[in-house]
Amino acid sequence: MLKAFRPLLSFLKATRPADSLFHPFSKSPYAAVRARAEAIRKLAPCPVCATDHAHIHAHTKAQPKAVQFECPDCGWPTHCSQIHWNDDPEHHKYCPRLREANEDEHDLRSGRPMHEFELPGPQGYEETVSLTNWDLFWYTRGFPSMDTERSRRHATKLLTYPITIGGALHQHSGLTLRNQRLTPEGSRSLAALRSTLHVPPGAPDTDEASVGKPQVRLFILGARAESSLPPHVWEQLTMLFPSTHFHLFFIGPQVSLPKSSGNTVPQSQKSGPEEDSPTASSGLNETDENPTYLPNVYQPPTPKPIERLKRTRSSLEKYGVPSYTVPYTPQLTITGMQANYTEVHAQFQHTLDPYSDAFFFFSPGFGFPSPDSFAENGEPLLQIASPTEWGPVLPMLLASKCPIFVTGFSPTDVERDVRSLSTAPEVAGEFEWVITPGPNNFGSEKWEVADFDPRVMVKTNWGIWAIRGKSRDLQEQKSLFSSLPSLL
């Protein structure tokens, strides 16, 4: 009889650690979480108040109250009062996700051994990596077993940037002609790049095979969170291509730069945790020595400075903008530039090669209205057409004929960015599809919650698509006299 109850008792025991992770944000044992609760209280409107005030005329200037009451089920500030929390018929739809996000945030700070962050070393010579989905990737790469959904979420959040790139470029990618994600034009484009990334069939794909091969440059534009990842996380990308030397370029005004040698942080770097979409979530490297929290509303803040490595060197003299370079391993070099791409394009435009270069945009917001640029009628321009944002950048990249990969944090975000292509000057009609829009097999599975409205939740790199500059085949134009018979 006792044996029959043993599985039940073990199940109850297994649930206790998860229960201990739940804390209302205002009573969290971590100062950064409590600071985030204060930020949400100042930004987020009560959803019930907003509904009640929707019918009131604008001249009354009635504003919904800010959230003050914390839901006892999820722990987030969600309503202005308990009365409105009881009256909200929609809260039950997103409450489970909020509780999940609550426990994830506290688990990251719990101090437990994070086995899901133990990354494997080089791949065995005769072992093939599967890039079908996260589960097969982890299994074939020898990752520790992901025993819980929470471990999965942590691991996917950490690895989504490098493995999204690897999953798109690898010859065994899950984006194929068969599932109609890869187009015939895209197949030809990626075949050129893959001829550099991989060795010829039958040859050993080892470090020694990299001798004589050109360097593969990956330009990550508008980089934010991805620029603050530790280099050993990006090293996982190189292990998918053992014979390739990668040079990663993080370029954008919010790129994270190394800490200065005097341990003084520039004012531009003094910000809270950073995310990669119009949402807010605490970073993995956050500490409670500095509990200040900078709300992430629509424009994500610059991430915290990264650790300076022994071989980090300043590249200000080479690129003319605040920058650094780290030759991390023989297969990986990382360069970060805190500047708009238009400021440094001239240094690359004559060397860009579709056989060795590619561009990546992680949730760039092409389809979002620009906060700074406006049309003649006063309407804000889309960021893809804004002269101060992506307007001059995409035509430069299309002219290079290199593939351009773009991710989005939700189906709506992907659709919004794709629709913006049809109206952007010098972009509409000037590109061809490489990868059709759709889900990304290596998107993050962790929900990112917005400070301005906890009901808004997205997943980093949910979808992916790719384009390249339109190729124009040269045709021989026959002369008028070529059709006349020869007089000889």
Short mmCIF file of C-alpha atoms in Angstrom, two decimals:
data_model
loop_
_atom_site.label_atom_id
_atom_site.label_comp_id
_atom_site.label_asym_id
_atom_site.label_seq_id
_atom_site.Cartn_x
_atom_site.Cartn_y
_atom_site.Cartn_z
CA MET A 1 0.00 0.00 0.00
CA LEU A 2 2.87 2.37 0.80
CA LYS A 3 4.42 1.68 -2.59
CA ALA A 4 1.22 2.84 -4.29
CA PHE A 5 1.45 6.23 -2.60
CA ARG A 6 5.15 6.71 -3.23
CA PRO A 7 4.77 8.21 -6.77
CA LEU A 8 2.11 10.60 -5.48
CA LEU A 9 4.29 11.73 -2.57
CA SER A 10 7.30 12.19 -4.85
CA PHE A 11 5.19 14.34 -7.15
CA LEU A 12 4.10 16.58 -4.28
CA LYS A 13 7.70 16.87 -3.14
CA ALA A 14 8.81 17.89 -6.62
CA THR A 15 6.36 20.77 -6.70
CA ARG A 16 7.56 22.43 -3.50
CA PRO A 17 10.64 24.20 -4.98
CA ALA A 18 8.49 25.76 -7.70
CA ASP A 19 5.99 26.99 -5.10
CA SER A 20 8.79 28.68 -3.16
CA LEU A 21 9.74 30.71 -6.24
CA PHE A 22 6.48 32.65 -6.23
CA HIS A 23 6.55 36.10 -4.63
CA PRO A 24 4.40 39.18 -5.18
CA PHE A 25 6.66 41.68 -6.87
CA SER A 26 6.38 44.25 -4.07
CA LYS A 27 7.44 41.61 -1.51
CA SER A 28 10.17 40.00 -3.57
CA PRO A 29 13.42 39.21 -1.71
CA TYR A 30 15.29 40.84 -4.62
CA ALA A 31 15.59 44.62 -4.81
CA ALA A 32 15.62 44.70 -8.62
CA VAL A 33 12.26 42.94 -8.81
CA ARG A 34 10.77 45.34 -6.28
CA ALA A 35 12.15 48.25 -8.34
CA ARG A 36 10.47 46.84 -11.42
CA ALA A 37 7.16 46.67 -9.58
CA GLU A 38 7.46 50.40 -8.86
CA ALA A 39 8.15 51.10 -12.53
CA ILE A 40 5.05 49.15 -13.62
CA ARG A 41 2.89 51.02 -11.11
CA LYS A 42 3.91 54.30 -12.71
CA LEU A 43 3.43 53.19 -16.32
CA ALA A 44 0.70 50.60 -16.69
CA PRO A 45 -2.96 51.68 -16.81
CA CYS A 46 -5.67 49.62 -15.17
CA PRO A 47 -7.35 47.60 -17.98
CA VAL A 48 -10.81 47.94 -16.41
CA CYS A 49 -10.44 51.71 -16.06
CA ALA A 50 -9.26 51.92 -19.66
CA THR A 51 -12.37 50.06 -20.80
CA ASP A 52 -14.64 52.27 -18.70
CA HIS A 53 -13.07 55.43 -20.10
CA ALA A 54 -13.04 54.30 -23.72
CA HIS A 55 -16.43 55.93 -24.42
CA ILE A 56 -15.61 59.26 -22.77
CA HIS A 57 -14.93 62.15 -25.13
CA ALA A 58 -11.32 63.27 -25.48
CA HIS A 59 -12.02 66.77 -24.18
CA THR A 60 -12.81 65.38 -20.75
CA LYS A 61 -9.16 64.25 -20.46
CA ALA A 62 -10.21 61.30 -18.33
CA GLN A 63 -7.28 58.95 -17.79
CA PRO A 64 -7.42 55.41 -16.41
CA LYS A 65 -5.77 54.95 -13.03
CA ALA A 66 -2.38 53.30 -12.80
CA VAL A 67 -2.11 49.74 -11.54
CA GLN A 68 -1.59 49.44 -7.78
CA PHE A 69 -3.18 46.13 -6.80
CA GLU A 70 -1.09 42.97 -7.18
CA CYS A 71 -2.90 39.89 -8.36
CA PRO A 72 -2.57 37.23 -5.63
CA ASP A 73 -2.40 34.52 -8.30
CA CYS A 74 0.40 35.91 -10.49
CA GLY A 75 2.08 38.49 -8.24
CA TRP A 76 2.20 41.27 -10.86
CA PRO A 77 0.64 44.73 -10.44
CA THR A 78 -2.36 44.36 -12.75
CA HIS A 79 -5.25 46.61 -11.61
CA CYS A 80 -5.91 49.83 -9.74
CA SER A 81 -7.87 48.07 -6.99
CA GLN A 82 -9.11 44.69 -5.87
CA ILE A 83 -12.61 45.66 -7.01
CA HIS A 84 -11.44 46.11 -10.60
CA TRP A 85 -9.38 42.93 -10.33
CA ASN A 86 -12.57 41.06 -9.45
CA ASP A 87 -14.50 42.82 -12.25
CA ASP A 88 -11.99 42.01 -15.02
CA PRO A 89 -13.35 39.10 -17.09
CA GLU A 90 -10.14 38.85 -19.18
CA HIS A 91 -7.47 38.55 -16.52
CA HIS A 92 -7.70 34.77 -16.30
CA LYS A 93 -6.46 34.54 -19.91
CA TYR A 94 -3.01 35.94 -19.21
CA CYS A 95 -2.66 35.30 -15.47
CA PRO A 96 -0.98 31.84 -15.89
CA ARG A 97 1.67 33.34 -18.18
CA LEU A 98 2.36 36.14 -15.72
CA ARG A 99 2.80 33.66 -12.87
CA GLU A 100 5.16 31.65 -15.06
CA ALA A 101 7.20 34.78 -15.79
CA ASN A 102 7.19 35.67 -12.09
CA GLU A 103 8.63 32.30 -11.08
CA ASP A 104 11.18 32.42 -13.91
CA GLU A 105 12.50 35.78 -12.72
CA HIS A 106 12.88 34.54 -9.14
CA ASP A 107 14.39 31.24 -10.25
CA LEU A 108 17.18 33.07 -12.09
CA ARG A 109 18.06 34.82 -8.85
CA SER A 110 17.52 31.84 -6.53
CA GLY A 111 21.19 30.87 -6.43
CA ARG A 112 20.55 27.27 -7.46
CA PRO A 113 23.09 25.59 -9.80
CA MET A 114 21.94 26.52 -13.31
CA HIS A 115 22.76 23.27 -15.09
CA GLU A 116 20.91 24.44 -18.19
CA PHE A 117 23.66 27.04 -18.68
CA GLU A 118 26.41 24.41 -18.82
CA LEU A 119 27.33 24.56 -22.49
CA PRO A 120 29.01 21.60 -24.25
CA GLY A 121 32.38 21.71 -25.96
CA PRO A 122 33.31 20.97 -29.59
CA GLN A 123 31.25 18.49 -31.56
CA GLY A 124 32.63 15.03 -32.18
CA TYR A 125 34.14 14.48 -35.62
CA GLU A 126 31.58 11.88 -36.74
CA GLU A 127 28.60 13.32 -34.87
CA THR A 128 25.92 15.20 -36.79
CA VAL A 129 23.95 18.04 -35.26
CA SER A 130 20.21 18.17 -35.87
CA LEU A 131 18.76 21.65 -36.38
CA THR A 132 15.13 20.57 -36.55
CA ASN A 133 14.08 21.95 -33.16
CA TRP A 134 15.43 22.69 -29.69
CA ASP A 135 15.00 19.14 -28.35
CA LEU A 136 16.93 17.46 -31.15
CA PHE A 137 19.56 20.17 -31.11
CA TRP A 138 20.20 19.75 -27.39
CA TYR A 139 20.29 15.97 -27.69
CA THR A 140 22.68 15.84 -30.65
CA ARG A 141 24.93 18.56 -29.15
CA GLY A 142 25.20 16.81 -25.77
CA PHE A 143 23.53 19.44 -23.59
CA PRO A 144 22.47 18.54 -20.04
CA SER A 145 18.98 17.10 -19.90
CA MET A 146 16.28 19.78 -19.75
CA ASP A 147 14.12 18.16 -17.08
CA THR A 148 11.65 21.02 -16.60
CA GLU A 149 9.87 23.53 -18.78
CA ARG A 150 11.53 26.28 -16.76
CA SER A 151 14.98 24.99 -17.69
CA ARG A 152 13.90 24.96 -21.32
CA ARG A 153 12.82 28.58 -21.12
CA HIS A 154 16.08 29.70 -19.52
CA ALA A 155 18.20 27.82 -22.06
CA THR A 156 16.25 29.01 -25.09
CA LYS A 157 16.45 32.62 -23.90
CA LEU A 158 20.23 32.36 -23.56
CA LEU A 159 20.90 30.58 -26.86
CA THR A 160 18.25 32.01 -29.19
CA TYR A 161 20.58 34.53 -30.87
CA PRO A 162 23.53 32.29 -31.85
CA ILE A 163 21.43 29.24 -32.66
CA THR A 164 18.93 31.23 -34.72
CA ILE A 165 21.88 32.27 -36.89
CA GLY A 166 23.25 28.76 -37.04
CA GLY A 167 19.83 27.28 -37.78
CA ALA A 168 19.39 29.61 -40.74
CA LEU A 169 22.86 29.26 -42.29
CA HIS A 170 23.67 25.58 -41.75
CA GLN A 171 23.40 23.13 -44.65
CA HIS A 172 21.18 20.93 -42.43
CA SER A 173 18.86 23.82 -41.60
CA GLY A 174 15.20 23.12 -40.94
CA LEU A 175 14.33 25.90 -43.42
CA THR A 176 14.20 23.98 -46.69
CA LEU A 177 12.67 23.95 -50.15
CA ARG A 178 10.55 20.98 -49.12
CA ASN A 179 8.67 22.89 -46.41
CA GLN A 180 8.55 25.96 -48.70
CA ARG A 181 10.43 28.18 -46.25
CA LEU A 182 13.45 28.41 -48.55
CA THR A 183 12.80 29.83 -52.03
CA PRO A 184 14.65 28.72 -55.21
CA GLU A 185 16.40 32.11 -55.30
CA GLY A 186 17.23 31.74 -51.62
CA SER A 187 18.64 28.27 -52.21
CA ARG A 188 21.11 29.68 -54.72
CA SER A 189 21.99 32.54 -52.39
CA LEU A 190 22.61 30.30 -49.38
CA ALA A 191 24.50 27.77 -51.51
CA ALA A 192 27.13 30.46 -52.14
CA LEU A 193 27.45 31.20 -48.42
CA ARG A 194 27.42 27.55 -47.41
CA SER A 195 30.26 26.79 -49.82
CA THR A 196 32.40 28.91 -47.49
CA LEU A 197 30.83 27.72 -44.23
CA HIS A 198 31.31 24.02 -44.96
CA VAL A 199 34.02 21.83 -46.42
CA PRO A 200 33.53 19.92 -49.71
CA PRO A 201 31.58 16.65 -49.39
CA GLY A 202 33.72 13.88 -48.00
CA ALA A 203 36.35 16.19 -46.51
CA PRO A 204 36.81 16.29 -42.71
CA ASP A 205 35.05 19.27 -41.14
CA THR A 206 37.79 20.10 -38.61
CA ASP A 207 39.78 23.09 -37.41
CA GLU A 208 42.60 22.25 -39.81
CA ALA A 209 40.24 22.62 -42.76
CA SER A 210 39.90 26.34 -42.02
CA VAL A 211 43.36 27.01 -43.41
CA GLY A 212 43.03 29.07 -46.57
CA LYS A 213 39.28 29.62 -46.20
CA PRO A 214 37.97 33.20 -46.18
CA GLN A 215 36.63 34.66 -42.95
CA VAL A 216 32.83 34.69 -42.63
CA ARG A 217 31.55 38.06 -41.43
CA LEU A 218 28.16 38.35 -39.76
CA PHE A 219 26.87 41.90 -39.31
CA ILE A 220 24.27 42.16 -36.53
CA LEU A 221 22.68 45.58 -36.97
CA GLY A 222 20.74 47.41 -34.29
CA ALA A 223 22.36 45.09 -31.74
CA ARG A 224 21.21 45.41 -28.12
CA ALA A 225 20.85 42.35 -25.87
CA GLU A 226 22.83 40.16 -28.26
CA SER A 227 25.89 42.43 -27.87
CA SER A 228 25.97 41.83 -24.11
CA LEU A 229 26.01 38.03 -24.26
CA PRO A 230 29.25 36.45 -22.96
CA PRO A 231 31.56 35.36 -25.79
CA HIS A 232 31.38 31.70 -24.74
CA VAL A 233 27.68 31.74 -25.64
CA TRP A 234 28.50 32.96 -29.15
CA GLU A 235 31.15 30.24 -29.32
CA GLN A 236 28.28 27.74 -29.61
CA LEU A 237 27.72 29.11 -33.12
CA THR A 238 31.28 28.32 -34.18
CA MET A 239 30.94 24.74 -32.97
CA LEU A 240 28.29 24.17 -35.63
CA PHE A 241 30.88 25.15 -38.26
CA PRO A 242 34.24 23.74 -37.02
CA SER A 243 36.17 24.77 -40.14
CA THR A 244 34.97 28.38 -40.25
CA HIS A 245 36.42 31.53 -38.72
CA PHE A 246 33.59 33.90 -37.80
CA HIS A 247 33.94 37.62 -37.28
CA LEU A 248 30.82 39.00 -35.59
CA PHE A 249 30.13 42.73 -35.93
CA PHE A 250 27.64 44.19 -33.45
CA ILE A 251 26.70 47.59 -34.86
CA GLY A 252 24.16 50.00 -33.38
CA PRO A 253 23.82 53.03 -31.10
CA GLN A 254 22.91 50.74 -28.18
CA VAL A 255 25.72 48.23 -28.46
CA SER A 256 27.19 47.26 -25.10
CA LEU A 257 30.83 48.28 -24.73
CA PRO A 258 33.37 46.85 -22.24
CA LYS A 259 33.81 48.42 -18.84
CA SER A 260 36.53 51.02 -18.78
CA SER A 261 39.81 50.14 -17.09
CA GLY A 262 39.13 52.70 -14.37
CA ASN A 263 35.83 50.99 -13.46
CA THR A 264 33.96 54.13 -14.43
CA VAL A 265 30.82 53.63 -16.42
CA PRO A 266 29.97 56.20 -19.12
CA GLN A 267 26.70 58.02 -18.64
CA SER A 268 25.32 56.45 -21.81
CA GLN A 269 25.86 53.03 -20.25
CA LYS A 270 24.15 53.82 -16.94
CA SER A 271 20.89 52.03 -17.55
CA GLY A 272 18.84 49.17 -16.29
CA PRO A 273 18.44 45.71 -17.78
CA GLU A 274 17.87 45.58 -21.49
CA GLU A 275 15.68 43.49 -23.71
CA ASP A 276 15.31 42.94 -27.39
CA SER A 277 11.71 43.91 -28.04
CA PRO A 278 9.26 46.59 -26.83
CA THR A 279 8.94 44.67 -23.58
CA ALA A 280 10.67 44.75 -20.26
CA SER A 281 12.31 41.93 -18.37
CA SER A 282 15.18 41.65 -15.96
CA GLY A 283 18.52 40.58 -17.35
CA LEU A 284 20.44 37.46 -16.42
CA ASN A 285 23.45 39.39 -15.09
CA GLU A 286 21.43 41.73 -12.91
CA THR A 287 22.66 42.25 -9.36
CA ASP A 288 21.05 43.80 -6.35
CA GLU A 289 23.93 46.18 -5.61
CA ASN A 290 22.26 48.55 -8.04
CA PRO A 291 18.51 48.06 -7.62
CA THR A 292 17.58 50.95 -9.92
CA TYR A 293 15.43 49.82 -12.80
CA LEU A 294 15.03 51.69 -16.07
CA PRO A 295 11.61 50.85 -17.54
CA ASN A 296 11.70 49.39 -21.00
CA VAL A 297 8.75 50.99 -22.75
CA TYR A 298 9.08 51.29 -26.52
CA GLN A 299 12.79 52.03 -26.97
CA PRO A 300 14.89 49.45 -25.12
CA PRO A 301 17.75 50.99 -23.12
CA THR A 302 21.42 50.34 -23.72
CA PRO A 303 22.51 47.15 -21.95
CA LYS A 304 24.95 47.23 -19.08
CA PRO A 305 28.69 47.28 -19.92
CA ILE A 306 30.19 43.89 -20.63
CA GLU A 307 33.23 42.43 -18.91
CA ARG A 308 36.57 43.37 -20.41
CA LEU A 309 38.60 40.33 -21.44
CA LYS A 310 42.38 40.07 -21.44
CA ARG A 311 42.68 40.41 -25.21
CA THR A 312 40.08 43.13 -25.64
CA ARG A 313 41.43 46.08 -27.57
CA SER A 314 39.97 49.44 -28.52
CA SER A 315 39.18 49.82 -32.22
CA LEU A 316 38.45 53.55 -32.13
CA GLU A 317 41.44 54.29 -34.36
CA LYS A 318 40.40 51.65 -36.90
CA TYR A 319 36.67 52.33 -37.21
CA GLY A 320 36.42 55.93 -35.99
CA VAL A 321 33.56 55.20 -33.58
CA PRO A 322 33.43 53.86 -29.99
CA SER A 323 34.29 50.21 -30.55
CA TYR A 324 36.25 47.19 -29.37
CA THR A 325 37.55 43.91 -30.77
CA VAL A 326 38.05 40.57 -29.00
CA PRO A 327 39.88 37.70 -30.76
CA TYR A 328 38.19 35.17 -28.49
CA THR A 329 39.24 31.90 -30.17
CA PRO A 330 40.87 30.98 -33.48
CA GLN A 331 37.32 30.45 -34.81
CA LEU A 332 35.66 33.55 -33.29
CA THR A 333 36.41 37.25 -33.33
CA ILE A 334 33.92 39.77 -31.95
CA THR A 335 33.78 43.49 -32.75
CA GLY A 336 31.28 45.92 -31.25
CA MET A 337 30.62 49.40 -32.63
CA GLN A 338 28.41 51.89 -30.84
CA ALA A 339 27.26 53.76 -33.93
CA ASN A 340 24.66 53.74 -36.70
CA TYR A 341 25.54 51.47 -39.59
CA THR A 342 25.53 54.40 -42.01
CA GLU A 343 28.59 55.79 -40.18
CA VAL A 344 30.71 52.71 -40.92
CA HIS A 345 29.26 51.33 -44.16
CA ALA A 346 31.95 53.00 -46.26
CA GLN A 347 34.56 50.81 -44.55
CA PHE A 348 32.82 47.61 -45.69
CA GLN A 349 30.91 48.39 -48.90
CA HIS A 350 33.74 47.50 -51.30
CA THR A 351 34.52 44.19 -49.60
CA LEU A 352 31.01 42.81 -49.04
CA ASP A 353 30.73 39.39 -50.66
CA PRO A 354 27.63 37.12 -50.83
CA TYR A 355 29.98 34.14 -50.46
CA SER A 356 31.23 35.21 -47.04
CA ASP A 357 28.99 37.94 -45.56
CA ALA A 358 25.45 38.08 -44.15
CA PHE A 359 23.34 40.59 -42.22
CA PHE A 360 21.05 39.94 -39.27
CA PHE A 361 18.39 42.13 -37.70
CA PHE A 362 16.88 40.91 -34.42
CA SER A 363 13.44 42.51 -33.99
CA PRO A 364 14.40 45.77 -35.75
CA GLY A 365 10.92 47.32 -35.73
CA PHE A 366 10.83 48.17 -39.44
CA GLY A 367 7.07 48.65 -39.32
CA PHE A 368 6.92 50.74 -36.15
CA PRO A 369 6.30 54.51 -36.47
CA SER A 370 9.43 56.60 -36.10
CA PRO A 371 9.54 58.89 -33.05
CA ASP A 372 11.74 61.40 -34.89
CA SER A 373 10.81 61.46 -38.59
CA PHE A 374 7.53 62.73 -40.05
CA ALA A 375 5.98 62.94 -43.51
CA GLU A 376 4.81 66.21 -45.05
CA ASN A 377 1.30 65.63 -43.73
CA GLY A 378 2.61 65.35 -40.16
CA GLU A 379 2.20 61.58 -39.93
CA PRO A 380 5.21 59.70 -38.51
CA LEU A 381 7.21 57.74 -41.05
CA LEU A 382 7.80 54.05 -40.56
CA GLN A 383 11.25 53.26 -39.25
CA ILE A 384 12.10 51.43 -42.47
CA ALA A 385 11.62 54.74 -44.33
CA SER A 386 13.01 57.09 -41.68
CA PRO A 387 16.22 58.89 -42.77
CA THR A 388 17.49 58.75 -39.18
CA GLU A 389 16.82 55.01 -38.70
CA TRP A 390 16.60 52.20 -41.27
CA GLY A 391 15.72 54.30 -44.35
CA PRO A 392 19.26 54.63 -45.80
CA VAL A 393 20.48 51.27 -44.46
CA LEU A 394 18.43 48.67 -46.33
CA PRO A 395 19.20 50.04 -49.83
CA MET A 396 22.91 49.78 -48.99
CA LEU A 397 22.52 46.16 -47.95
CA LEU A 398 20.38 45.20 -50.94
CA ALA A 399 23.06 46.57 -53.27
CA SER A 400 25.57 44.13 -51.76
CA LYS A 401 23.44 41.10 -52.78
CA CYS A 402 24.26 39.54 -49.38
CA PRO A 403 21.39 37.75 -47.57
CA ILE A 404 19.54 39.81 -44.96
CA PHE A 405 17.87 37.87 -42.13
CA VAL A 406 15.20 39.47 -39.93
CA THR A 407 13.43 38.14 -36.83
CA GLY A 408 10.26 39.25 -35.09
CA PHE A 409 8.92 38.75 -31.57
CA SER A 410 5.36 37.75 -32.56
CA PRO A 411 3.24 36.93 -35.64
CA THR A 412 1.96 40.51 -35.62
CA ASP A 413 5.48 41.92 -35.48
CA VAL A 414 6.63 39.77 -38.40
CA GLU A 415 3.60 40.78 -40.48
CA ARG A 416 4.11 44.45 -39.63
CA ASP A 417 7.74 44.39 -40.74
CA VAL A 418 7.02 42.46 -43.94
CA ARG A 419 4.21 44.84 -44.92
CA SER A 420 6.55 47.80 -44.47
CA LEU A 421 8.79 46.46 -47.26
CA SER A 422 6.15 47.26 -49.88
CA THR A 423 6.13 50.98 -49.05
CA ALA A 424 9.78 51.70 -48.28
CA PRO A 425 11.62 53.85 -50.87
CA GLU A 426 14.41 52.00 -52.71
CA VAL A 427 13.31 48.75 -51.06
CA ALA A 428 9.90 47.98 -52.60
CA GLY A 429 10.45 45.98 -55.79
CA GLU A 430 14.20 45.81 -55.24
CA PHE A 431 14.44 42.54 -53.29
CA GLU A 432 13.72 38.85 -53.67
CA TRP A 433 12.81 36.38 -50.96
CA VAL A 434 15.40 34.05 -49.48
CA ILE A 435 13.32 32.66 -46.60
CA THR A 436 9.56 33.17 -46.45
CA PRO A 437 8.09 34.63 -43.23
CA GLY A 438 7.18 32.08 -40.59
CA PRO A 439 8.06 30.64 -37.16
CA ASN A 440 11.66 30.29 -36.05
CA ASN A 441 12.57 26.84 -34.72
CA PHE A 442 15.03 28.44 -32.31
CA GLY A 443 13.04 31.30 -30.88
CA SER A 444 13.00 31.89 -27.14
CA GLU A 445 10.26 30.08 -25.23
CA LYS A 446 10.34 32.55 -22.35
CA TRP A 447 7.57 35.15 -22.10
CA GLU A 448 8.79 38.76 -21.98
CA VAL A 449 6.32 41.03 -20.20
CA ALA A 450 5.89 44.72 -21.00
CA ASP A 451 6.16 47.29 -18.23
CA PHE A 452 3.67 49.61 -19.91
CA ASP A 453 1.01 46.86 -19.94
CA PRO A 454 1.57 43.44 -18.31
CA ARG A 455 -0.99 41.99 -20.69
CA VAL A 456 1.48 42.48 -23.55
CA MET A 457 3.72 39.42 -23.73
CA VAL A 458 6.05 38.31 -26.54
CA LYS A 459 8.78 35.78 -27.22
CA THR A 460 12.19 36.82 -28.52
CA ASN A 461 12.91 35.76 -32.13
CA TRP A 462 9.52 34.08 -32.56
CA GLY A 463 9.67 34.32 -36.35
CA ILE A 464 12.28 34.69 -39.09
CA TRP A 465 12.43 35.70 -42.75
CA ALA A 466 15.14 36.76 -45.17
CA ILE A 467 15.61 38.75 -48.38
CA ARG A 468 18.43 39.82 -50.69
CA GLY A 469 18.90 42.38 -53.42
CA LYS A 470 17.13 41.49 -56.65
CA SER A 471 19.41 39.86 -59.19
CA ARG A 472 19.13 41.13 -62.73
CA ASP A 473 20.33 38.68 -65.37
CA LEU A 474 22.22 40.23 -68.23
CA GLN A 475 20.76 39.50 -71.65
CA GLU A 476 22.62 39.93 -74.90
CA GLN A 477 20.90 42.51 -77.09
CA LYS A 478 21.06 41.48 -80.72
CA SER A 479 21.99 44.05 -83.31
CA LEU A 480 19.52 45.07 -85.99
CA PHE A 481 21.93 43.86 -88.68
CA SER A 482 22.61 40.50 -87.04
CA SER A 483 19.52 39.01 -88.64
CA LEU A 484 20.58 39.97 -92.20
CA PRO A 485 22.14 37.17 -94.23
CA SER A 486 25.85 37.41 -94.78
CA LEU A 487 26.86 38.87 -98.12
CA LEU A 488 29.83 36.59 -98.30
#
